[in-house]
GROMACS .gro file of C-alpha atoms in nm:
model
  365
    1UNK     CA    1  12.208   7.513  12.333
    2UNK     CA    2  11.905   7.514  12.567
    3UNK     CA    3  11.948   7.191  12.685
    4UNK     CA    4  12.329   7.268  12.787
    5UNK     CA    5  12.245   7.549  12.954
    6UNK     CA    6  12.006   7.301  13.159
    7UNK     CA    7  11.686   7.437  13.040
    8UNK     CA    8  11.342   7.170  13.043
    9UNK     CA    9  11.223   7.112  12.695
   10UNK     CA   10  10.911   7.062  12.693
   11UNK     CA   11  10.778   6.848  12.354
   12UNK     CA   12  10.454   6.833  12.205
   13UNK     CA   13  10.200   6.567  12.195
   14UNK     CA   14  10.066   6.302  11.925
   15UNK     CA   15   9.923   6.408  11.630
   16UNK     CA   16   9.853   6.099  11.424
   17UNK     CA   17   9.556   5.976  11.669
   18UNK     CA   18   9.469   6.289  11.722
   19UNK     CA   19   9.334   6.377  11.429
   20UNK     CA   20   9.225   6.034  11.349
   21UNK     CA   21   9.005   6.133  11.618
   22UNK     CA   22   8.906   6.457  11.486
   23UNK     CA   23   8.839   6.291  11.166
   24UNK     CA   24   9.135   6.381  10.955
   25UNK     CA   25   9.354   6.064  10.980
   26UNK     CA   26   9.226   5.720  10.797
   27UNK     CA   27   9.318   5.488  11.094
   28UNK     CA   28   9.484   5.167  10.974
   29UNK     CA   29   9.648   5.364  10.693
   30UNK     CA   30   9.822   5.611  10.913
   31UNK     CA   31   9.943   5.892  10.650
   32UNK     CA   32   9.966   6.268  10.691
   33UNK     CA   33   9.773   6.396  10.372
   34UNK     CA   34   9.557   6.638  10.647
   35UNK     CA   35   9.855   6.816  10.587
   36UNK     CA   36   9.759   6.952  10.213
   37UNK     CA   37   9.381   6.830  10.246
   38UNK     CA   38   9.298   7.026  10.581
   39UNK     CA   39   9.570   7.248  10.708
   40UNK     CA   40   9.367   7.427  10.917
   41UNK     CA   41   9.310   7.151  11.140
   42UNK     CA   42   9.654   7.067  11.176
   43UNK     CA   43   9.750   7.429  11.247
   44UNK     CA   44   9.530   7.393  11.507
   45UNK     CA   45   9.623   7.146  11.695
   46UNK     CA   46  10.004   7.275  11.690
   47UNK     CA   47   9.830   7.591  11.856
   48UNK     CA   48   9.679   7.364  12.088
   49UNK     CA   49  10.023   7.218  12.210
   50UNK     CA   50  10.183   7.556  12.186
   51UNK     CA   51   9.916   7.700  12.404
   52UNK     CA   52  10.000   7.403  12.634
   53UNK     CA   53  10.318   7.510  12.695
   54UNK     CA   54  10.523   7.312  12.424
   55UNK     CA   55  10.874   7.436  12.300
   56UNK     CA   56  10.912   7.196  12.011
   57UNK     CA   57  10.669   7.204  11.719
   58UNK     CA   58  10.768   6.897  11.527
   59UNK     CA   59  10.612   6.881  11.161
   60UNK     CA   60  10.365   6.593  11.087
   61UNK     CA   61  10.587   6.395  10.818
   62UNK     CA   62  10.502   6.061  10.913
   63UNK     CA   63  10.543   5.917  10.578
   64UNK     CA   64  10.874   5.778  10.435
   65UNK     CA   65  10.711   5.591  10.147
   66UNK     CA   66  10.485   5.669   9.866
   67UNK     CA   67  10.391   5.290   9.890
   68UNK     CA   68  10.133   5.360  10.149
   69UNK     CA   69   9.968   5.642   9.989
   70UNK     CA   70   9.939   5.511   9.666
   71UNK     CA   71   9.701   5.140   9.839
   72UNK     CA   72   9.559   5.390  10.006
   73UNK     CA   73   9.433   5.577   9.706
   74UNK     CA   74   9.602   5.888   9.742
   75UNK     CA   75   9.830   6.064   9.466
   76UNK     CA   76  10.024   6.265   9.736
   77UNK     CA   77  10.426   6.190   9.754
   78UNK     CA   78  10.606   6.185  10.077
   79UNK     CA   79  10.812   6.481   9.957
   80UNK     CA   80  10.482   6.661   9.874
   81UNK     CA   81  10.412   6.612  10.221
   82UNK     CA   82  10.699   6.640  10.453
   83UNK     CA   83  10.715   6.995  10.267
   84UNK     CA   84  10.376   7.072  10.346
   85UNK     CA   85  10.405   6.967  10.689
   86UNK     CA   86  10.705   7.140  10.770
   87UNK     CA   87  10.562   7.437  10.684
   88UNK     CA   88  10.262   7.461  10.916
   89UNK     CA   89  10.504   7.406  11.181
   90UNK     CA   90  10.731   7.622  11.127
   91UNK     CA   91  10.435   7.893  11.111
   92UNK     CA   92  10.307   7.793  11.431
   93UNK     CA   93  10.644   7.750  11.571
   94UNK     CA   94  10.656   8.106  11.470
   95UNK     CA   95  10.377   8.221  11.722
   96UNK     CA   96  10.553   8.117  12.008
   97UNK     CA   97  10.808   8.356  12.239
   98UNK     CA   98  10.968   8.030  12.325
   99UNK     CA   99  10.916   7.793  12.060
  100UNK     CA  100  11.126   7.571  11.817
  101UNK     CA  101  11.054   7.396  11.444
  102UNK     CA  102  11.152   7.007  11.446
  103UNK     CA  103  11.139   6.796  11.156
  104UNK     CA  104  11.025   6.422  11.175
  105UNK     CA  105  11.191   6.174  11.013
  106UNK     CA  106  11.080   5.790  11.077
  107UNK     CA  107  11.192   5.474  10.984
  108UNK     CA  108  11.126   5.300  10.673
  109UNK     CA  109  10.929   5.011  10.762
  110UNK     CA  110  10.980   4.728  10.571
  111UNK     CA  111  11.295   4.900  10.318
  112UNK     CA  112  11.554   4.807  10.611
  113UNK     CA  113  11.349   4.560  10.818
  114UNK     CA  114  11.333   4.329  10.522
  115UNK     CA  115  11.654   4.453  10.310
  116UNK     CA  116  11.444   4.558  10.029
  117UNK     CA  117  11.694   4.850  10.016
  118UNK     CA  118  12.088   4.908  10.050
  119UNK     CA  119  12.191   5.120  10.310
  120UNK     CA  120  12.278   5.384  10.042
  121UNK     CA  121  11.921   5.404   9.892
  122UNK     CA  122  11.777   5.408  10.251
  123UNK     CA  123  12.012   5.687  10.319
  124UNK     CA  124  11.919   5.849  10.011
  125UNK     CA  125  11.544   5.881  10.123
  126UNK     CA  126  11.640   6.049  10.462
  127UNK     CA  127  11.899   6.287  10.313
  128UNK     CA  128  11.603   6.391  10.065
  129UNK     CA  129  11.354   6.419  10.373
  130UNK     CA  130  11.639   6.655  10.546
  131UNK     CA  131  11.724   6.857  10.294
  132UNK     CA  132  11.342   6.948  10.307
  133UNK     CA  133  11.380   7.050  10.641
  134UNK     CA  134  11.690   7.257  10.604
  135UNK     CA  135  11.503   7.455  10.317
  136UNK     CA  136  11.212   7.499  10.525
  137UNK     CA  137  11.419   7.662  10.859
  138UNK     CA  138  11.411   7.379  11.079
  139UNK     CA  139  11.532   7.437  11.401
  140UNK     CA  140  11.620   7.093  11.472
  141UNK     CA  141  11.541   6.715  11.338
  142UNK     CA  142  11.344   6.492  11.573
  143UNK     CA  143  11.447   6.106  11.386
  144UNK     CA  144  11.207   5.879  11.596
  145UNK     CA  145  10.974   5.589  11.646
  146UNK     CA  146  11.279   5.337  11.502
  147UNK     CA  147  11.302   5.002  11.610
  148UNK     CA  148  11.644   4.919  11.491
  149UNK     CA  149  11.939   5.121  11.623
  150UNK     CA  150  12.105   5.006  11.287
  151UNK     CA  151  11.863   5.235  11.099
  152UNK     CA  152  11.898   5.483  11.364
  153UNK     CA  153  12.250   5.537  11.342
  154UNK     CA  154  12.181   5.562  10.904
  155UNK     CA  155  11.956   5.866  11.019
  156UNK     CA  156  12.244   6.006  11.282
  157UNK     CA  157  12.469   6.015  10.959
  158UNK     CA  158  12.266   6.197  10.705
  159UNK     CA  159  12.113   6.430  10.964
  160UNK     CA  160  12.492   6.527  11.091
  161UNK     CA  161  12.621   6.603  10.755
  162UNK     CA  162  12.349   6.925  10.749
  163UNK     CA  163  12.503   7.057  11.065
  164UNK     CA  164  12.122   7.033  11.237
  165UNK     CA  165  12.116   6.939  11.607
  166UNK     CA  166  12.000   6.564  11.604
  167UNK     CA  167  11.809   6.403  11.853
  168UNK     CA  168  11.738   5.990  11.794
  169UNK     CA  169  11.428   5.806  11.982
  170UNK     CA  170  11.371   5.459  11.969
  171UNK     CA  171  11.087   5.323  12.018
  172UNK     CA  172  11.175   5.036  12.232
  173UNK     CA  173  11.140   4.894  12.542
  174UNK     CA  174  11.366   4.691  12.844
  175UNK     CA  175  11.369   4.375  12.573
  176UNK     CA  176  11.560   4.602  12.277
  177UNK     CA  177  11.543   4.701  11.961
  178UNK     CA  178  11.405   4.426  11.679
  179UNK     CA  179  11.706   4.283  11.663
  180UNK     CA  180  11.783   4.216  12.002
  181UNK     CA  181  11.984   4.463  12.142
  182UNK     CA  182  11.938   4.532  12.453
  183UNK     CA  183  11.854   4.939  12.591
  184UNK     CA  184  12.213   5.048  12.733
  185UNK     CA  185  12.397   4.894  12.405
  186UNK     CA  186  12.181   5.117  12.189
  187UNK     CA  187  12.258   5.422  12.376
  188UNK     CA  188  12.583   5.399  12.342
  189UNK     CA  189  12.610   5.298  11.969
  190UNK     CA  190  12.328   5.646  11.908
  191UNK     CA  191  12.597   5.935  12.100
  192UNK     CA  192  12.925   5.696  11.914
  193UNK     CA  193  12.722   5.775  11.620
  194UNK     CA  194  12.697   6.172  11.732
  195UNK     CA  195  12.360   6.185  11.844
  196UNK     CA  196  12.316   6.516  12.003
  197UNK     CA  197  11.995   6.411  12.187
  198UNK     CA  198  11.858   6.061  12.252
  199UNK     CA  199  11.606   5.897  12.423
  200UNK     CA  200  11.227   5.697  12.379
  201UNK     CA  201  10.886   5.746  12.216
  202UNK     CA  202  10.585   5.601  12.117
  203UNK     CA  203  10.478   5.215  12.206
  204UNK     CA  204  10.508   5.207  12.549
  205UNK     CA  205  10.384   5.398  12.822
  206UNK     CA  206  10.520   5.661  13.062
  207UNK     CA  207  10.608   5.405  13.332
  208UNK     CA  208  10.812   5.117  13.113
  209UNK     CA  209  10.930   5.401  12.855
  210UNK     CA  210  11.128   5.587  13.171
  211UNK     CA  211  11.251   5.189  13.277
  212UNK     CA  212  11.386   5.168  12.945
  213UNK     CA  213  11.585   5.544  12.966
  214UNK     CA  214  11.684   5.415  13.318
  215UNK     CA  215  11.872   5.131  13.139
  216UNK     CA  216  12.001   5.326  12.863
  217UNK     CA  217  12.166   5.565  13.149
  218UNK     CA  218  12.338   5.284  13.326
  219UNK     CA  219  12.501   5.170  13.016
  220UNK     CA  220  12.637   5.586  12.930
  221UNK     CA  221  12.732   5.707  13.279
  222UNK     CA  222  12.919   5.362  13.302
  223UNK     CA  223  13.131   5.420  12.974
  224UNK     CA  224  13.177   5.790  13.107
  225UNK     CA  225  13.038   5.932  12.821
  226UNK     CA  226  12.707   6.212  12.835
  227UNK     CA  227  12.464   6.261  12.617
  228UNK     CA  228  12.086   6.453  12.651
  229UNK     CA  229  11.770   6.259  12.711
  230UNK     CA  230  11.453   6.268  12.577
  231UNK     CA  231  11.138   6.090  12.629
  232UNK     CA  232  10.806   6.075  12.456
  233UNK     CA  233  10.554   5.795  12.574
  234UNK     CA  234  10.206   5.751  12.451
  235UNK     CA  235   9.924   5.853  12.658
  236UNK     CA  236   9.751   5.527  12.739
  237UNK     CA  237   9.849   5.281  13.011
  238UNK     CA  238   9.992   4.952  12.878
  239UNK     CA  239  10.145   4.753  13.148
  240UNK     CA  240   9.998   4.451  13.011
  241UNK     CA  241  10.171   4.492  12.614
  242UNK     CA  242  10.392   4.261  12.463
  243UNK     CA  243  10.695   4.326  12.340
  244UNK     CA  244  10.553   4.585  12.037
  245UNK     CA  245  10.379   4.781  12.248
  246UNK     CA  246  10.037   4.908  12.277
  247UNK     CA  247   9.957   4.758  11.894
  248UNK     CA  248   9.948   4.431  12.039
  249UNK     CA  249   9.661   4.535  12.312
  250UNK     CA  250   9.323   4.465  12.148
  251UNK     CA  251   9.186   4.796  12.193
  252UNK     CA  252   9.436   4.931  11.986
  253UNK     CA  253   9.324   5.145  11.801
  254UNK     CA  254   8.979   5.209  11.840
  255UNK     CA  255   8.885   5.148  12.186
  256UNK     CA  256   9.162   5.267  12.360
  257UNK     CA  257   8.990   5.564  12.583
  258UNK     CA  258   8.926   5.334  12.880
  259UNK     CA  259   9.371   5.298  12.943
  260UNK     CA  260   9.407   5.681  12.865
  261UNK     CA  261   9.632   5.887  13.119
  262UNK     CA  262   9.469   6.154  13.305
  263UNK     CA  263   9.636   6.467  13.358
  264UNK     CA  264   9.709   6.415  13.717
  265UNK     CA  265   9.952   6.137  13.567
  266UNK     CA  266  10.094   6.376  13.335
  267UNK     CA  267  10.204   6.587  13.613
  268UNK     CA  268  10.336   6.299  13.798
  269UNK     CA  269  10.459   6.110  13.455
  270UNK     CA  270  10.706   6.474  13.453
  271UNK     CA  271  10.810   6.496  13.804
  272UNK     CA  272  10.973   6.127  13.790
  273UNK     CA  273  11.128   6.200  13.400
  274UNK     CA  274  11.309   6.511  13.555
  275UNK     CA  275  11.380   6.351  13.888
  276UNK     CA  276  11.579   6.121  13.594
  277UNK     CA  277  11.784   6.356  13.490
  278UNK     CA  278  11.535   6.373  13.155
  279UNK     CA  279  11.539   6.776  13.019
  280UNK     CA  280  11.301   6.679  12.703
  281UNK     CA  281  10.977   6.565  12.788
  282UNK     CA  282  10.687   6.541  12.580
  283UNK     CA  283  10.444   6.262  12.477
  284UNK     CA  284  10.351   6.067  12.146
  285UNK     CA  285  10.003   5.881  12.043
  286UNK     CA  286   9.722   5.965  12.295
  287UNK     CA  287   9.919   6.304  12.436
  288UNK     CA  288   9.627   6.568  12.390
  289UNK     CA  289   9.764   6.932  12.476
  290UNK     CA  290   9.649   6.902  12.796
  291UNK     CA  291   9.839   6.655  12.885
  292UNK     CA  292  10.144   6.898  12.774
  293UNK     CA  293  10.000   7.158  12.986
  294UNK     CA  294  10.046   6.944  13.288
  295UNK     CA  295  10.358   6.840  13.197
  296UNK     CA  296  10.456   7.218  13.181
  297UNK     CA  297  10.277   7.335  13.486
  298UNK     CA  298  10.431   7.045  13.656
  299UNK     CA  299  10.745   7.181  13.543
  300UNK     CA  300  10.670   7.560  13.607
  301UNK     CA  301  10.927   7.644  13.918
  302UNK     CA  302  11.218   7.484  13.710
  303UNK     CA  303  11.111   7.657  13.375
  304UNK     CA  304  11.090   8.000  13.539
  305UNK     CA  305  10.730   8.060  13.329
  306UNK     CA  306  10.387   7.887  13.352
  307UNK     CA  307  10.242   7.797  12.979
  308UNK     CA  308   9.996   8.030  12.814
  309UNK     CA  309   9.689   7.789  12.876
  310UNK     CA  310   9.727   7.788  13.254
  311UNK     CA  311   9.509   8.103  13.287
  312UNK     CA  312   9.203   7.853  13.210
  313UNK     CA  313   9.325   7.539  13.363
  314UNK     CA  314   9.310   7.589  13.716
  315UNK     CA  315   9.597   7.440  13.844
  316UNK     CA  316   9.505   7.076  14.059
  317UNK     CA  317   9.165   7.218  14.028
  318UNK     CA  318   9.173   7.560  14.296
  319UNK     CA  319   8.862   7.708  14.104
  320UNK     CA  320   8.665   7.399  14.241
  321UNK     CA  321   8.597   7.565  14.522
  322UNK     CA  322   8.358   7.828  14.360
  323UNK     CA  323   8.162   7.507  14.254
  324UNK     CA  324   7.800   7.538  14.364
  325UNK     CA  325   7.816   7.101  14.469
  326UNK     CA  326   8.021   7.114  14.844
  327UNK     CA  327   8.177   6.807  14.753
  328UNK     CA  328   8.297   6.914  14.392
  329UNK     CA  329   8.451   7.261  14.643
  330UNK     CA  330   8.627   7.008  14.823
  331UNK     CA  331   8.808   6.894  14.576
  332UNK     CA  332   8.976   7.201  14.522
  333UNK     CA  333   9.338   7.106  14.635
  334UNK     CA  334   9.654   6.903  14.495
  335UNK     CA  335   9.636   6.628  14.779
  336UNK     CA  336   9.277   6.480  14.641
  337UNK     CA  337   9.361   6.453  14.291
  338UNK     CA  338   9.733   6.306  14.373
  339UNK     CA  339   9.602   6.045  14.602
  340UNK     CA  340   9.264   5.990  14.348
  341UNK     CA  341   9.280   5.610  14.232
  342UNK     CA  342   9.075   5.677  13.913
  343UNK     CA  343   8.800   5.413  13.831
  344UNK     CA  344   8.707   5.315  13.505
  345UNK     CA  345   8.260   5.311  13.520
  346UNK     CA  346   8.278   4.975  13.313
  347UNK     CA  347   8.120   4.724  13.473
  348UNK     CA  348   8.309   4.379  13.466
  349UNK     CA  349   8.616   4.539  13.237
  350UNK     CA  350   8.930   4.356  13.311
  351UNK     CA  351   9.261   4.541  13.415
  352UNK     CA  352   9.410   4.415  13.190
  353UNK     CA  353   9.395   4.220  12.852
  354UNK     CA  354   9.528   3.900  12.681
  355UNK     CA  355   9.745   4.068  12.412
  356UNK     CA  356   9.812   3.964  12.043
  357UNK     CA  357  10.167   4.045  12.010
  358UNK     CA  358  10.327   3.971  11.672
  359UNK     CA  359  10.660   4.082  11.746
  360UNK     CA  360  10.960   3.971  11.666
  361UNK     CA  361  11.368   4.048  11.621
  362UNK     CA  362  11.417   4.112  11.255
  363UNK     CA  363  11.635   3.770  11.239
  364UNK     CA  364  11.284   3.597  11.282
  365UNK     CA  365  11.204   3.720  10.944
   0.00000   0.00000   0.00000
């Protein structure tokens, strides 16, 4: 309803890397147990994107399988967790004048990828994972970071049969899903499905993740049909990644700090997503909240309301000028930071790296 009255969504960041960071996230392993064994640090962070100006709390459920818990040594079930999860955001959600509660649901790896399930026991899994969400007052359900639209359009079914709104990301780029086809073909197989919202995350970076929507908007305004867009990037810059994404860069995914955004890119990374026509904008791995917060200042004027944070963040840094250093005053003005070419402080670093990309279209297999 927000989005058809042409409001800008704005979407939280990533939590997986963020608290792998923080120390509550095995890397490697990936799962959301943080969610039972620290809840206070995942409440937390929400707060942190909610202060930031986010309108969409989605629950950290990024676990479809028990398979990966149980190598990883953990007796948690998925169901365990995606009903923890839910909860903490839908408390948090709860703080917020403006904000919403979004279930996760992800795809199931290997299940579809390499038919170890029929589509009915795949569909099975998601309408269990939904049906958590309805009991737990989900506002909507977020089904993302899918690299088949196949399984996506599984997800679009089971979601739309508990009357939620729906919104489908992919995380692809200009070269497809895994099996080859190609951006604007699955955009229009996700709203044919009845995808209420539908759009990009994780992978790639702002830049190739808005080429990609680009595409997918040639292929819907041609057919005549319309459809709401959302897009969700990760945080680091990955010009240089194969066809997977930024797990085929090397310093993925401890060493990745030297490609992170800055949030003078966030602000700019918003500006050309709404210039797009894009009304949901958020980020994925590597979005800290305040890259949200520029996002939403960015975003202020068209949102009618500046997020809670920005009465500490100084917007493009006008508090500078109370610095004691002249030169740090100075830099107390939007047209410095915009025009700032960031440098990196590593001597001899390379722009960019010779990836290991295993990818390849599901056929392959």
């Amino acid at each position: 309803e927000r989005l058809n009255n042409e409001e800008v969504i704005i979407g939280d960041g990533g939590m997986t890397y963020a608290l792998e960071r923080r120390g509550y996230v095995k890397a490697g392993v990936w799962t959301p147990e943080c969610v039972m064994e620290n809840p206070e640090a995942v409440q937390q962070l929400h707060r942190e994107f909610l202060r930031a100006g986010a309108d969409v709390i989605q629950a950290f459920t990024f676990a479809m399988q028990d398979k990966p818990l149980v190598s990883a040594g953990y007796s948690y079930k998925w169901n365990e967790i995606s009903h923890a999860g839910s909860l903490l955001a839908k408390g948090v959600s709860g703080e917020g004048e403006f904000a919403l509660a979004s279930g996760s649901l992800c795809e199931t790896g290997s299940l579809f990828r390499k038919g170890l399930a029929s589509k009915e026991e795949i569909q099975q899994r998601f309408r269990d994972q939904v049906q958590i969400f309805v009991d737990t007052g989900m506002d909507l359900i977020i089904a993302e970071y899918i690299s088949h639209v196949q399984e996506a359009e599984w997800m679009v079914e089971v979601i739309k049969e508990s009357g939620m709104p729906t919104a489908v990301s992919l995380a692809i780029s200009r070269e497809g899903d895994h099996h080859g086809v190609l951006p604007g073909e699955c955009a229009l197989r996700l709203v044919r499905a009845g995808a209420d919202i539908i759009g990009v995350n994780c992978r790639f970076d702002p830049e190739r993740s808005l080429d990609t929507i680009a595409l997918m908007q040639e292929a819907i305004q041609r057919e005549g049909l319309k459809t709401h867009w959302m897009v969700q990037p990760v945080g680091y810059w990955v010009p240089d990644a194969g066809p997977s994404g930024f797990t085929s860069i090397p310093e993925n995914p401890l060493a990745l700090e030297p490609r992170l955004m800055t949030r003078i890119e966030a602000h700019k990374f918003a500006r050309k997503a709404y210039n797009m026509g894009v009304r949901y904008i958020g980020g994925c791995c590597g979005f800290e909240p305040y890259h949200i917060r520029a996002v939403a200042e960015e975003l202020a004027k068209e949102r009618g309301r500046f997020p809670p944070g920005s009465d500490k963040s100084c917007l493009w840094g006008k508090a500078l000028v109370h610095h004691a250093e002249p030169q740090i005053a100075r830099r107390a003005n939007r047209e410095y930071w915009e025009n700032l070419e960031p440098a990196t402080g590593r001597p001899f670093s390379a722009a960019y790296a010779t990836t290991e990309d295993t990818w390849k279209t599901s056929q392959d297999d």
